[in-house]
Amino acid sequence: MKIVTVVGARPQFIKAATVSRAMAEQGDCVEVMIHTGQHFDANMSDVFFQELEIPKPAYSLGVGGGSHGQNTGRMIEAIEAVLIKECPDAVLVYGDTDSTLAGALAAAKLHVPIVHVEAGLRSFNRAMPEEINRKLTDHLSDLLLTPNQQGIQNLAQEGITGSHVINVGDVMFDAALYFGARADETSKILQTLSLAPKAYWLATVHRQENTDDPLRLQRIFDGLSRSPLKVVLPLHPRTRNRLADQGIVMPANILIVEPLGYIDMVMLEKHASLIVTDSGGVQKEAYFHRVPCLTLRDETEWLELIDMGWNRLASPLSDDFFSAFEQDYLPGTADGEPYGDGQAAGRVVQSLRLVSGQG
């Protein structure tokens, strides 16, 4: 069984690490990885492959830095050439990035089965590029592997039902269990930054809806300035550029660091007092490590975390936005495992055999 995997951004590297490991354990499974280059900075890309023990990509396309349309078009052309050469049994894509959609479109045109890991997520905000990417990918896919039961329900509402829709659990939970223990053993980031556990907030800001809107971006940093604790901010390249373009002055309580590797990021997540983010993946990672989370968005795909009390929404343009930074955030009052048992990667590999004709 030959599988071509398409990745291009940090969250996909983390998800691929668990599934690639599970595939490697199967003697008859050959994985050919394509890295589109969507995250092309070494701190955003290369270090993740090293730390997560992901095999070096067979193809590095170097596509990144352009607009959504430019990137997606160039990716489709390059991925198509690889698929023609490799003739895989299936193409595996993750999440909701431009790389995800490009891989799905290239495969669909060549009639290669498409497997979408993290299918069925919906924010119901079509202004988000990610929402368009994941909806189109789901409707192109031959096998839809959801991380939770909500994904099954969302797909059913769009008429996608049947045995090709499977709740396998969340591969990000697999990663949190595996690499969380490793972070405690190897990471020195707390000492390097002179941080004490639970004596800081951790923030990430990168989504286009926030970075490209001057008012939203200014209000986010005005909000972070109200933290009673130091705020550690690994600064995404897009956010750095927008802050400079808009002349936003960094609050004194924010400690800017370069984008981090996954192990150090996990360590900061585990020991933060609060996580403030607009990332979908970091919301879940906060829950995996049982840290309260404040989400800088108008909506979230992870409604169960809101219901369980681990996550709260703070829309940057809402009237009560600033008060969200002045509250005491306690751990959620409800618990459970809505994302499976940490064995999702194995179920993904089992499911691959169904679409490749080897199940």
PDB file of N, CA, C and O in Angstrom, residues 6-18 35-49 51-52 54 94-97 99-100 118 171-172 175-176 179 202-204 206 234-237 258-269 275 277-286 289:
ATOM      1  N   VAL A   6       0.193  14.748   2.115  1.00  0.00           N
ATOM      2  CA  VAL A   6       0.448  16.156   1.802  1.00  0.00           C
ATOM      3  C   VAL A   6       0.373  16.968   3.091  1.00  0.00           C
ATOM      4  O   VAL A   6      -0.649  16.963   3.774  1.00  0.00           O
ATOM      5  N   VAL A   7       1.469  17.648   3.429  1.00  0.00           N
ATOM      6  CA  VAL A   7       1.503  18.536   4.598  1.00  0.00           C
ATOM      7  C   VAL A   7       2.125  19.856   4.183  1.00  0.00           C
ATOM      8  O   VAL A   7       2.764  19.963   3.138  1.00  0.00           O
ATOM      9  N   GLY A   8       1.945  20.864   5.026  1.00  0.00           N
ATOM     10  CA  GLY A   8       2.534  22.150   4.679  1.00  0.00           C
ATOM     11  C   GLY A   8       2.600  23.138   5.823  1.00  0.00           C
ATOM     12  O   GLY A   8       3.246  24.167   5.717  1.00  0.00           O
ATOM     13  N   ALA A   9       1.942  22.822   6.961  1.00  0.00           N
ATOM     14  CA  ALA A   9       1.863  23.782   8.068  1.00  0.00           C
ATOM     15  C   ALA A   9       2.041  23.053   9.394  1.00  0.00           C
ATOM     16  O   ALA A   9       1.823  21.843   9.491  1.00  0.00           O
ATOM     17  N   ARG A  10       2.412  23.819  10.399  1.00  0.00           N
ATOM     18  CA  ARG A  10       2.751  23.267  11.709  1.00  0.00           C
ATOM     19  C   ARG A  10       1.746  22.247  12.247  1.00  0.00           C
ATOM     20  O   ARG A  10       2.148  21.142  12.658  1.00  0.00           O
ATOM     21  N   PRO A  11       0.435  22.551  12.280  1.00  0.00           N
ATOM     22  CA  PRO A  11      -0.492  21.561  12.835  1.00  0.00           C
ATOM     23  C   PRO A  11      -0.471  20.236  12.076  1.00  0.00           C
ATOM     24  O   PRO A  11      -0.675  19.172  12.673  1.00  0.00           O
ATOM     25  N   GLN A  12      -0.216  20.306  10.777  1.00  0.00           N
ATOM     26  CA  GLN A  12      -0.188  19.073   9.987  1.00  0.00           C
ATOM     27  C   GLN A  12       1.049  18.240  10.283  1.00  0.00           C
ATOM     28  O   GLN A  12       1.003  17.010  10.241  1.00  0.00           O
ATOM     29  N   PHE A  13       2.169  18.899  10.595  1.00  0.00           N
ATOM     30  CA  PHE A  13       3.367  18.146  10.950  1.00  0.00           C
ATOM     31  C   PHE A  13       3.111  17.329  12.213  1.00  0.00           C
ATOM     32  O   PHE A  13       3.543  16.174  12.318  1.00  0.00           O
ATOM     33  N   ILE A  14       2.411  17.927  13.173  1.00  0.00           N
ATOM     34  CA  ILE A  14       2.137  17.239  14.432  1.00  0.00           C
ATOM     35  C   ILE A  14       1.215  16.044  14.193  1.00  0.00           C
ATOM     36  O   ILE A  14       1.449  14.944  14.704  1.00  0.00           O
ATOM     37  N   LYS A  15       0.163  16.249  13.415  1.00  0.00           N
ATOM     38  CA  LYS A  15      -0.763  15.153  13.130  1.00  0.00           C
ATOM     39  C   LYS A  15      -0.073  14.043  12.336  1.00  0.00           C
ATOM     40  O   LYS A  15      -0.248  12.851  12.619  1.00  0.00           O
ATOM     41  N   ALA A  16       0.722  14.448  11.349  1.00  0.00           N
ATOM     42  CA  ALA A  16       1.409  13.461  10.515  1.00  0.00           C
ATOM     43  C   ALA A  16       2.400  12.633  11.321  1.00  0.00           C
ATOM     44  O   ALA A  16       2.651  11.465  10.996  1.00  0.00           O
ATOM     45  N   ALA A  17       2.984  13.220  12.362  1.00  0.00           N
ATOM     46  CA  ALA A  17       3.971  12.489  13.155  1.00  0.00           C
ATOM     47  C   ALA A  17       3.370  11.215  13.733  1.00  0.00           C
ATOM     48  O   ALA A  17       4.008  10.154  13.721  1.00  0.00           O
ATOM     49  N   THR A  18       2.144  11.302  14.238  1.00  0.00           N
ATOM     50  CA  THR A  18       1.522  10.132  14.858  1.00  0.00           C
ATOM     51  C   THR A  18       1.127   9.095  13.809  1.00  0.00           C
ATOM     52  O   THR A  18       1.329   7.894  13.991  1.00  0.00           O
ATOM     53  N   HIS A  35       5.933  17.938   1.208  1.00  0.00           N
ATOM     54  CA  HIS A  35       5.871  19.168   2.004  1.00  0.00           C
ATOM     55  C   HIS A  35       5.719  20.325   1.022  1.00  0.00           C
ATOM     56  O   HIS A  35       6.620  20.608   0.234  1.00  0.00           O
ATOM     57  N   THR A  36       4.568  20.976   1.079  1.00  0.00           N
ATOM     58  CA  THR A  36       4.308  22.033   0.091  1.00  0.00           C
ATOM     59  C   THR A  36       5.163  23.264   0.311  1.00  0.00           C
ATOM     60  O   THR A  36       5.409  24.031  -0.617  1.00  0.00           O
ATOM     61  N   GLY A  37       5.594  23.482   1.579  1.00  0.00           N
ATOM     62  CA  GLY A  37       6.355  24.687   1.875  1.00  0.00           C
ATOM     63  C   GLY A  37       5.505  25.829   2.372  1.00  0.00           C
ATOM     64  O   GLY A  37       5.975  26.965   2.464  1.00  0.00           O
ATOM     65  N   GLN A  38       4.227  25.554   2.708  1.00  0.00           N
ATOM     66  CA  GLN A  38       3.341  26.624   3.166  1.00  0.00           C
ATOM     67  C   GLN A  38       3.932  27.348   4.374  1.00  0.00           C
ATOM     68  O   GLN A  38       3.874  28.570   4.471  1.00  0.00           O
ATOM     69  N   HIS A  39       4.492  26.590   5.338  1.00  0.00           N
ATOM     70  CA  HIS A  39       5.318  27.176   6.390  1.00  0.00           C
ATOM     71  C   HIS A  39       6.765  26.929   5.989  1.00  0.00           C
ATOM     72  O   HIS A  39       7.270  25.816   6.085  1.00  0.00           O
ATOM     73  N   PHE A  40       7.418  27.966   5.516  1.00  0.00           N
ATOM     74  CA  PHE A  40       8.749  27.813   4.935  1.00  0.00           C
ATOM     75  C   PHE A  40       9.862  28.277   5.854  1.00  0.00           C
ATOM     76  O   PHE A  40      11.024  28.036   5.601  1.00  0.00           O
ATOM     77  N   ASP A  41       9.537  28.972   6.946  1.00  0.00           N
ATOM     78  CA  ASP A  41      10.548  29.389   7.901  1.00  0.00           C
ATOM     79  C   ASP A  41      11.090  28.158   8.626  1.00  0.00           C
ATOM     80  O   ASP A  41      10.345  27.256   8.991  1.00  0.00           O
ATOM     81  N   ALA A  42      12.402  28.121   8.850  1.00  0.00           N
ATOM     82  CA  ALA A  42      13.005  26.949   9.488  1.00  0.00           C
ATOM     83  C   ALA A  42      12.397  26.673  10.850  1.00  0.00           C
ATOM     84  O   ALA A  42      12.176  25.522  11.230  1.00  0.00           O
ATOM     85  N   ASN A  43      12.099  27.730  11.621  1.00  0.00           N
ATOM     86  CA  ASN A  43      11.504  27.546  12.940  1.00  0.00           C
ATOM     87  C   ASN A  43      10.063  27.082  12.854  1.00  0.00           C
ATOM     88  O   ASN A  43       9.517  26.555  13.812  1.00  0.00           O
ATOM     89  N   MET A  44       9.420  27.310  11.718  1.00  0.00           N
ATOM     90  CA  MET A  44       8.030  26.897  11.554  1.00  0.00           C
ATOM     91  C   MET A  44       7.929  25.529  10.895  1.00  0.00           C
ATOM     92  O   MET A  44       6.871  24.953  10.822  1.00  0.00           O
ATOM     93  N   SER A  45       9.042  25.004  10.366  1.00  0.00           N
ATOM     94  CA  SER A  45       8.963  23.807   9.558  1.00  0.00           C
ATOM     95  C   SER A  45      10.037  22.785   9.900  1.00  0.00           C
ATOM     96  O   SER A  45       9.760  21.740  10.470  1.00  0.00           O
ATOM     97  N   ASP A  46      11.303  23.116   9.588  1.00  0.00           N
ATOM     98  CA  ASP A  46      12.370  22.129   9.682  1.00  0.00           C
ATOM     99  C   ASP A  46      12.479  21.518  11.074  1.00  0.00           C
ATOM    100  O   ASP A  46      12.630  20.299  11.227  1.00  0.00           O
ATOM    101  N   VAL A  47      12.413  22.361  12.099  1.00  0.00           N
ATOM    102  CA  VAL A  47      12.591  21.866  13.456  1.00  0.00           C
ATOM    103  C   VAL A  47      11.491  20.892  13.846  1.00  0.00           C
ATOM    104  O   VAL A  47      11.725  19.950  14.617  1.00  0.00           O
ATOM    105  N   PHE A  48      10.306  21.045  13.263  1.00  0.00           N
ATOM    106  CA  PHE A  48       9.218  20.125  13.590  1.00  0.00           C
ATOM    107  C   PHE A  48       9.495  18.730  13.045  1.00  0.00           C
ATOM    108  O   PHE A  48       9.232  17.720  13.713  1.00  0.00           O
ATOM    109  N   PHE A  49      10.024  18.653  11.840  1.00  0.00           N
ATOM    110  CA  PHE A  49      10.347  17.342  11.283  1.00  0.00           C
ATOM    111  C   PHE A  49      11.405  16.648  12.133  1.00  0.00           C
ATOM    112  O   PHE A  49      11.352  15.430  12.344  1.00  0.00           O
ATOM    113  N   GLU A  51      12.155  17.219  15.491  1.00  0.00           N
ATOM    114  CA  GLU A  51      11.676  16.883  16.827  1.00  0.00           C
ATOM    115  C   GLU A  51      10.613  15.801  16.820  1.00  0.00           C
ATOM    116  O   GLU A  51      10.561  14.969  17.717  1.00  0.00           O
ATOM    117  N   LEU A  52       9.764  15.828  15.809  1.00  0.00           N
ATOM    118  CA  LEU A  52       8.649  14.887  15.770  1.00  0.00           C
ATOM    119  C   LEU A  52       9.016  13.573  15.102  1.00  0.00           C
ATOM    120  O   LEU A  52       8.176  12.696  14.933  1.00  0.00           O
ATOM    121  N   ILE A  54       9.651  12.858  12.059  1.00  0.00           N
ATOM    122  CA  ILE A  54       8.976  12.614  10.789  1.00  0.00           C
ATOM    123  C   ILE A  54      10.040  12.414   9.725  1.00  0.00           C
ATOM    124  O   ILE A  54      10.997  13.187   9.649  1.00  0.00           O
ATOM    125  N   TYR A  94      -4.590  16.529   5.764  1.00  0.00           N
ATOM    126  CA  TYR A  94      -4.939  16.847   7.140  1.00  0.00           C
ATOM    127  C   TYR A  94      -5.523  18.243   7.247  1.00  0.00           C
ATOM    128  O   TYR A  94      -5.001  19.197   6.668  1.00  0.00           O
ATOM    129  N   GLY A  95      -6.598  18.385   8.017  1.00  0.00           N
ATOM    130  CA  GLY A  95      -7.044  19.692   8.465  1.00  0.00           C
ATOM    131  C   GLY A  95      -7.661  20.577   7.410  1.00  0.00           C
ATOM    132  O   GLY A  95      -8.498  20.135   6.618  1.00  0.00           O
ATOM    133  N   ASP A  96      -7.199  21.853   7.357  1.00  0.00           N
ATOM    134  CA  ASP A  96      -7.961  22.863   6.629  1.00  0.00           C
ATOM    135  C   ASP A  96      -7.102  23.933   5.967  1.00  0.00           C
ATOM    136  O   ASP A  96      -7.563  25.047   5.733  1.00  0.00           O
ATOM    137  N   THR A  97      -5.857  23.627   5.648  1.00  0.00           N
ATOM    138  CA  THR A  97      -4.977  24.637   5.061  1.00  0.00           C
ATOM    139  C   THR A  97      -5.089  24.648   3.538  1.00  0.00           C
ATOM    140  O   THR A  97      -5.742  23.791   2.925  1.00  0.00           O
ATOM    141  N   SER A  99      -2.735  23.822   1.658  1.00  0.00           N
ATOM    142  CA  SER A  99      -2.097  22.563   1.260  1.00  0.00           C
ATOM    143  C   SER A  99      -3.100  21.417   1.233  1.00  0.00           C
ATOM    144  O   SER A  99      -3.050  20.546   0.350  1.00  0.00           O
ATOM    145  N   THR A 100      -4.018  21.415   2.195  1.00  0.00           N
ATOM    146  CA  THR A 100      -5.048  20.378   2.268  1.00  0.00           C
ATOM    147  C   THR A 100      -5.928  20.398   1.024  1.00  0.00           C
ATOM    148  O   THR A 100      -6.150  19.367   0.367  1.00  0.00           O
ATOM    149  N   GLU A 118      -9.290  14.664  10.161  1.00  0.00           N
ATOM    150  CA  GLU A 118      -9.897  15.821  10.805  1.00  0.00           C
ATOM    151  C   GLU A 118     -11.029  16.370   9.933  1.00  0.00           C
ATOM    152  O   GLU A 118     -11.221  17.570   9.810  1.00  0.00           O
ATOM    153  N   VAL A 171      -5.966  12.598  16.309  1.00  0.00           N
ATOM    154  CA  VAL A 171      -4.540  12.272  16.305  1.00  0.00           C
ATOM    155  C   VAL A 171      -3.738  13.300  17.109  1.00  0.00           C
ATOM    156  O   VAL A 171      -2.620  13.009  17.549  1.00  0.00           O
ATOM    157  N   MET A 172      -4.291  14.508  17.305  1.00  0.00           N
ATOM    158  CA  MET A 172      -3.616  15.493  18.141  1.00  0.00           C
ATOM    159  C   MET A 172      -3.560  15.024  19.603  1.00  0.00           C
ATOM    160  O   MET A 172      -2.618  15.363  20.330  1.00  0.00           O
ATOM    161  N   ALA A 175      -0.666  12.745  19.886  1.00  0.00           N
ATOM    162  CA  ALA A 175       0.581  13.511  19.948  1.00  0.00           C
ATOM    163  C   ALA A 175       0.788  14.112  21.329  1.00  0.00           C
ATOM    164  O   ALA A 175       1.913  14.131  21.853  1.00  0.00           O
ATOM    165  N   ALA A 176      -0.292  14.629  21.918  1.00  0.00           N
ATOM    166  CA  ALA A 176      -0.177  15.247  23.244  1.00  0.00           C
ATOM    167  C   ALA A 176       0.301  14.239  24.277  1.00  0.00           C
ATOM    168  O   ALA A 176       1.143  14.562  25.138  1.00  0.00           O
ATOM    169  N   PHE A 179       4.207  13.228  23.172  1.00  0.00           N
ATOM    170  CA  PHE A 179       5.226  14.266  23.269  1.00  0.00           C
ATOM    171  C   PHE A 179       5.145  15.063  24.571  1.00  0.00           C
ATOM    172  O   PHE A 179       6.103  15.740  24.940  1.00  0.00           O
ATOM    173  N   LEU A 202       0.330  32.125  28.135  1.00  0.00           N
ATOM    174  CA  LEU A 202       0.885  31.819  26.815  1.00  0.00           C
ATOM    175  C   LEU A 202      -0.112  32.274  25.767  1.00  0.00           C
ATOM    176  O   LEU A 202      -1.305  31.969  25.857  1.00  0.00           O
ATOM    177  N   ALA A 203       0.357  33.029  24.760  1.00  0.00           N
ATOM    178  CA  ALA A 203      -0.534  33.551  23.717  1.00  0.00           C
ATOM    179  C   ALA A 203      -0.007  33.194  22.331  1.00  0.00           C
ATOM    180  O   ALA A 203       1.208  33.156  22.111  1.00  0.00           O
ATOM    181  N   THR A 204      -0.926  32.924  21.421  1.00  0.00           N
ATOM    182  CA  THR A 204      -0.586  32.798  20.003  1.00  0.00           C
ATOM    183  C   THR A 204      -1.635  33.562  19.197  1.00  0.00           C
ATOM    184  O   THR A 204      -2.835  33.464  19.479  1.00  0.00           O
ATOM    185  N   HIS A 206      -2.363  34.436  15.060  1.00  0.00           N
ATOM    186  CA  HIS A 206      -1.889  34.300  13.674  1.00  0.00           C
ATOM    187  C   HIS A 206      -2.998  34.307  12.628  1.00  0.00           C
ATOM    188  O   HIS A 206      -2.722  34.489  11.444  1.00  0.00           O
ATOM    189  N   PRO A 234       5.041  33.491  21.299  1.00  0.00           N
ATOM    190  CA  PRO A 234       5.821  33.060  20.137  1.00  0.00           C
ATOM    191  C   PRO A 234       5.232  33.746  18.905  1.00  0.00           C
ATOM    192  O   PRO A 234       4.086  33.491  18.544  1.00  0.00           O
ATOM    193  N   LEU A 235       6.012  34.624  18.267  1.00  0.00           N
ATOM    194  CA  LEU A 235       5.446  35.529  17.269  1.00  0.00           C
ATOM    195  C   LEU A 235       5.487  34.928  15.872  1.00  0.00           C
ATOM    196  O   LEU A 235       6.552  34.681  15.309  1.00  0.00           O
ATOM    197  N   HIS A 236       4.294  34.705  15.325  1.00  0.00           N
ATOM    198  CA  HIS A 236       4.140  34.175  13.965  1.00  0.00           C
ATOM    199  C   HIS A 236       4.641  35.224  12.962  1.00  0.00           C
ATOM    200  O   HIS A 236       4.434  36.429  13.151  1.00  0.00           O
ATOM    201  N   PRO A 237       5.317  34.809  11.878  1.00  0.00           N
ATOM    202  CA  PRO A 237       5.828  35.772  10.891  1.00  0.00           C
ATOM    203  C   PRO A 237       4.761  36.718  10.352  1.00  0.00           C
ATOM    204  O   PRO A 237       5.016  37.916  10.181  1.00  0.00           O
ATOM    205  N   GLU A 258      10.819  33.860  19.383  1.00  0.00           N
ATOM    206  CA  GLU A 258      10.705  33.354  18.026  1.00  0.00           C
ATOM    207  C   GLU A 258       9.784  32.130  18.010  1.00  0.00           C
ATOM    208  O   GLU A 258       9.563  31.490  19.042  1.00  0.00           O
ATOM    209  N   PRO A 259       9.218  31.786  16.838  1.00  0.00           N
ATOM    210  CA  PRO A 259       8.417  30.554  16.751  1.00  0.00           C
ATOM    211  C   PRO A 259       9.190  29.375  17.326  1.00  0.00           C
ATOM    212  O   PRO A 259      10.394  29.227  17.092  1.00  0.00           O
ATOM    213  N   LEU A 260       8.508  28.556  18.084  1.00  0.00           N
ATOM    214  CA  LEU A 260       9.146  27.484  18.843  1.00  0.00           C
ATOM    215  C   LEU A 260       8.946  26.127  18.187  1.00  0.00           C
ATOM    216  O   LEU A 260       7.991  25.909  17.439  1.00  0.00           O
ATOM    217  N   GLY A 261       9.835  25.212  18.502  1.00  0.00           N
ATOM    218  CA  GLY A 261       9.610  23.824  18.156  1.00  0.00           C
ATOM    219  C   GLY A 261       8.471  23.251  18.972  1.00  0.00           C
ATOM    220  O   GLY A 261       8.021  23.844  19.960  1.00  0.00           O
ATOM    221  N   TYR A 262       8.001  22.087  18.577  1.00  0.00           N
ATOM    222  CA  TYR A 262       6.819  21.513  19.221  1.00  0.00           C
ATOM    223  C   TYR A 262       7.079  21.139  20.671  1.00  0.00           C
ATOM    224  O   TYR A 262       6.229  21.369  21.549  1.00  0.00           O
ATOM    225  N   ILE A 263       8.237  20.574  20.967  1.00  0.00           N
ATOM    226  CA  ILE A 263       8.525  20.135  22.325  1.00  0.00           C
ATOM    227  C   ILE A 263       8.506  21.316  23.287  1.00  0.00           C
ATOM    228  O   ILE A 263       7.891  21.259  24.369  1.00  0.00           O
ATOM    229  N   ASP A 264       9.160  22.407  22.915  1.00  0.00           N
ATOM    230  CA  ASP A 264       9.162  23.587  23.783  1.00  0.00           C
ATOM    231  C   ASP A 264       7.768  24.199  23.887  1.00  0.00           C
ATOM    232  O   ASP A 264       7.374  24.689  24.954  1.00  0.00           O
ATOM    233  N   MET A 265       7.013  24.183  22.786  1.00  0.00           N
ATOM    234  CA  MET A 265       5.666  24.728  22.824  1.00  0.00           C
ATOM    235  C   MET A 265       4.778  23.910  23.764  1.00  0.00           C
ATOM    236  O   MET A 265       3.994  24.469  24.550  1.00  0.00           O
ATOM    237  N   VAL A 266       4.907  22.605  23.714  1.00  0.00           N
ATOM    238  CA  VAL A 266       4.144  21.740  24.613  1.00  0.00           C
ATOM    239  C   VAL A 266       4.491  22.055  26.068  1.00  0.00           C
ATOM    240  O   VAL A 266       3.607  22.130  26.929  1.00  0.00           O
ATOM    241  N   MET A 267       5.771  22.266  26.337  1.00  0.00           N
ATOM    242  CA  MET A 267       6.194  22.560  27.702  1.00  0.00           C
ATOM    243  C   MET A 267       5.562  23.866  28.196  1.00  0.00           C
ATOM    244  O   MET A 267       5.077  23.951  29.332  1.00  0.00           O
ATOM    245  N   LEU A 268       5.562  24.893  27.336  1.00  0.00           N
ATOM    246  CA  LEU A 268       4.938  26.160  27.713  1.00  0.00           C
ATOM    247  C   LEU A 268       3.436  25.997  27.908  1.00  0.00           C
ATOM    248  O   LEU A 268       2.850  26.605  28.818  1.00  0.00           O
ATOM    249  N   GLU A 269       2.795  25.203  27.065  1.00  0.00           N
ATOM    250  CA  GLU A 269       1.360  24.973  27.208  1.00  0.00           C
ATOM    251  C   GLU A 269       1.042  24.279  28.527  1.00  0.00           C
ATOM    252  O   GLU A 269       0.114  24.674  29.246  1.00  0.00           O
ATOM    253  N   ILE A 275      -4.026  29.983  28.545  1.00  0.00           N
ATOM    254  CA  ILE A 275      -3.625  30.058  27.143  1.00  0.00           C
ATOM    255  C   ILE A 275      -4.615  30.946  26.414  1.00  0.00           C
ATOM    256  O   ILE A 275      -5.832  30.755  26.524  1.00  0.00           O
ATOM    257  N   THR A 277      -5.473  32.298  22.580  1.00  0.00           N
ATOM    258  CA  THR A 277      -5.091  31.891  21.236  1.00  0.00           C
ATOM    259  C   THR A 277      -6.217  32.109  20.241  1.00  0.00           C
ATOM    260  O   THR A 277      -7.386  32.202  20.606  1.00  0.00           O
ATOM    261  N   ASP A 278      -5.850  32.193  18.963  1.00  0.00           N
ATOM    262  CA  ASP A 278      -6.841  32.120  17.891  1.00  0.00           C
ATOM    263  C   ASP A 278      -6.630  30.866  17.048  1.00  0.00           C
ATOM    264  O   ASP A 278      -7.206  30.714  15.977  1.00  0.00           O
ATOM    265  N   SER A 279      -5.803  29.969  17.536  1.00  0.00           N
ATOM    266  CA  SER A 279      -5.500  28.717  16.832  1.00  0.00           C
ATOM    267  C   SER A 279      -6.502  27.633  17.196  1.00  0.00           C
ATOM    268  O   SER A 279      -6.847  27.459  18.367  1.00  0.00           O
ATOM    269  N   GLY A 280      -6.936  26.887  16.202  1.00  0.00           N
ATOM    270  CA  GLY A 280      -7.806  25.751  16.478  1.00  0.00           C
ATOM    271  C   GLY A 280      -7.079  24.656  17.230  1.00  0.00           C
ATOM    272  O   GLY A 280      -7.588  24.095  18.207  1.00  0.00           O
ATOM    273  N   GLY A 281      -5.857  24.326  16.782  1.00  0.00           N
ATOM    274  CA  GLY A 281      -5.109  23.255  17.412  1.00  0.00           C
ATOM    275  C   GLY A 281      -4.694  23.566  18.837  1.00  0.00           C
ATOM    276  O   GLY A 281      -4.741  22.690  19.716  1.00  0.00           O
ATOM    277  N   VAL A 282      -4.290  24.791  19.106  1.00  0.00           N
ATOM    278  CA  VAL A 282      -3.833  25.152  20.453  1.00  0.00           C
ATOM    279  C   VAL A 282      -4.988  25.105  21.443  1.00  0.00           C
ATOM    280  O   VAL A 282      -4.794  24.790  22.628  1.00  0.00           O
ATOM    281  N   GLN A 283      -6.210  25.389  20.994  1.00  0.00           N
ATOM    282  CA  GLN A 283      -7.367  25.248  21.880  1.00  0.00           C
ATOM    283  C   GLN A 283      -7.451  23.826  22.427  1.00  0.00           C
ATOM    284  O   GLN A 283      -7.679  23.609  23.625  1.00  0.00           O
ATOM    285  N   LYS A 284      -7.277  22.868  21.541  1.00  0.00           N
ATOM    286  CA  LYS A 284      -7.346  21.470  21.976  1.00  0.00           C
ATOM    287  C   LYS A 284      -6.143  21.090  22.834  1.00  0.00           C
ATOM    288  O   LYS A 284      -6.283  20.366  23.823  1.00  0.00           O
ATOM    289  N   GLU A 285      -4.960  21.568  22.440  1.00  0.00           N
ATOM    290  CA  GLU A 285      -3.767  21.252  23.220  1.00  0.00           C
ATOM    291  C   GLU A 285      -3.903  21.782  24.645  1.00  0.00           C
ATOM    292  O   GLU A 285      -3.450  21.135  25.601  1.00  0.00           O
ATOM    293  N   ALA A 286      -4.522  22.954  24.787  1.00  0.00           N
ATOM    294  CA  ALA A 286      -4.771  23.486  26.132  1.00  0.00           C
ATOM    295  C   ALA A 286      -5.602  22.492  26.937  1.00  0.00           C
ATOM    296  O   ALA A 286      -5.279  22.181  28.100  1.00  0.00           O
ATOM    297  N   HIS A 289      -3.782  19.305  28.035  1.00  0.00           N
ATOM    298  CA  HIS A 289      -2.898  19.528  29.179  1.00  0.00           C
ATOM    299  C   HIS A 289      -3.644  20.145  30.366  1.00  0.00           C
ATOM    300  O   HIS A 289      -3.005  20.554  31.341  1.00  0.00           O
TER     301      HIS A 289
END
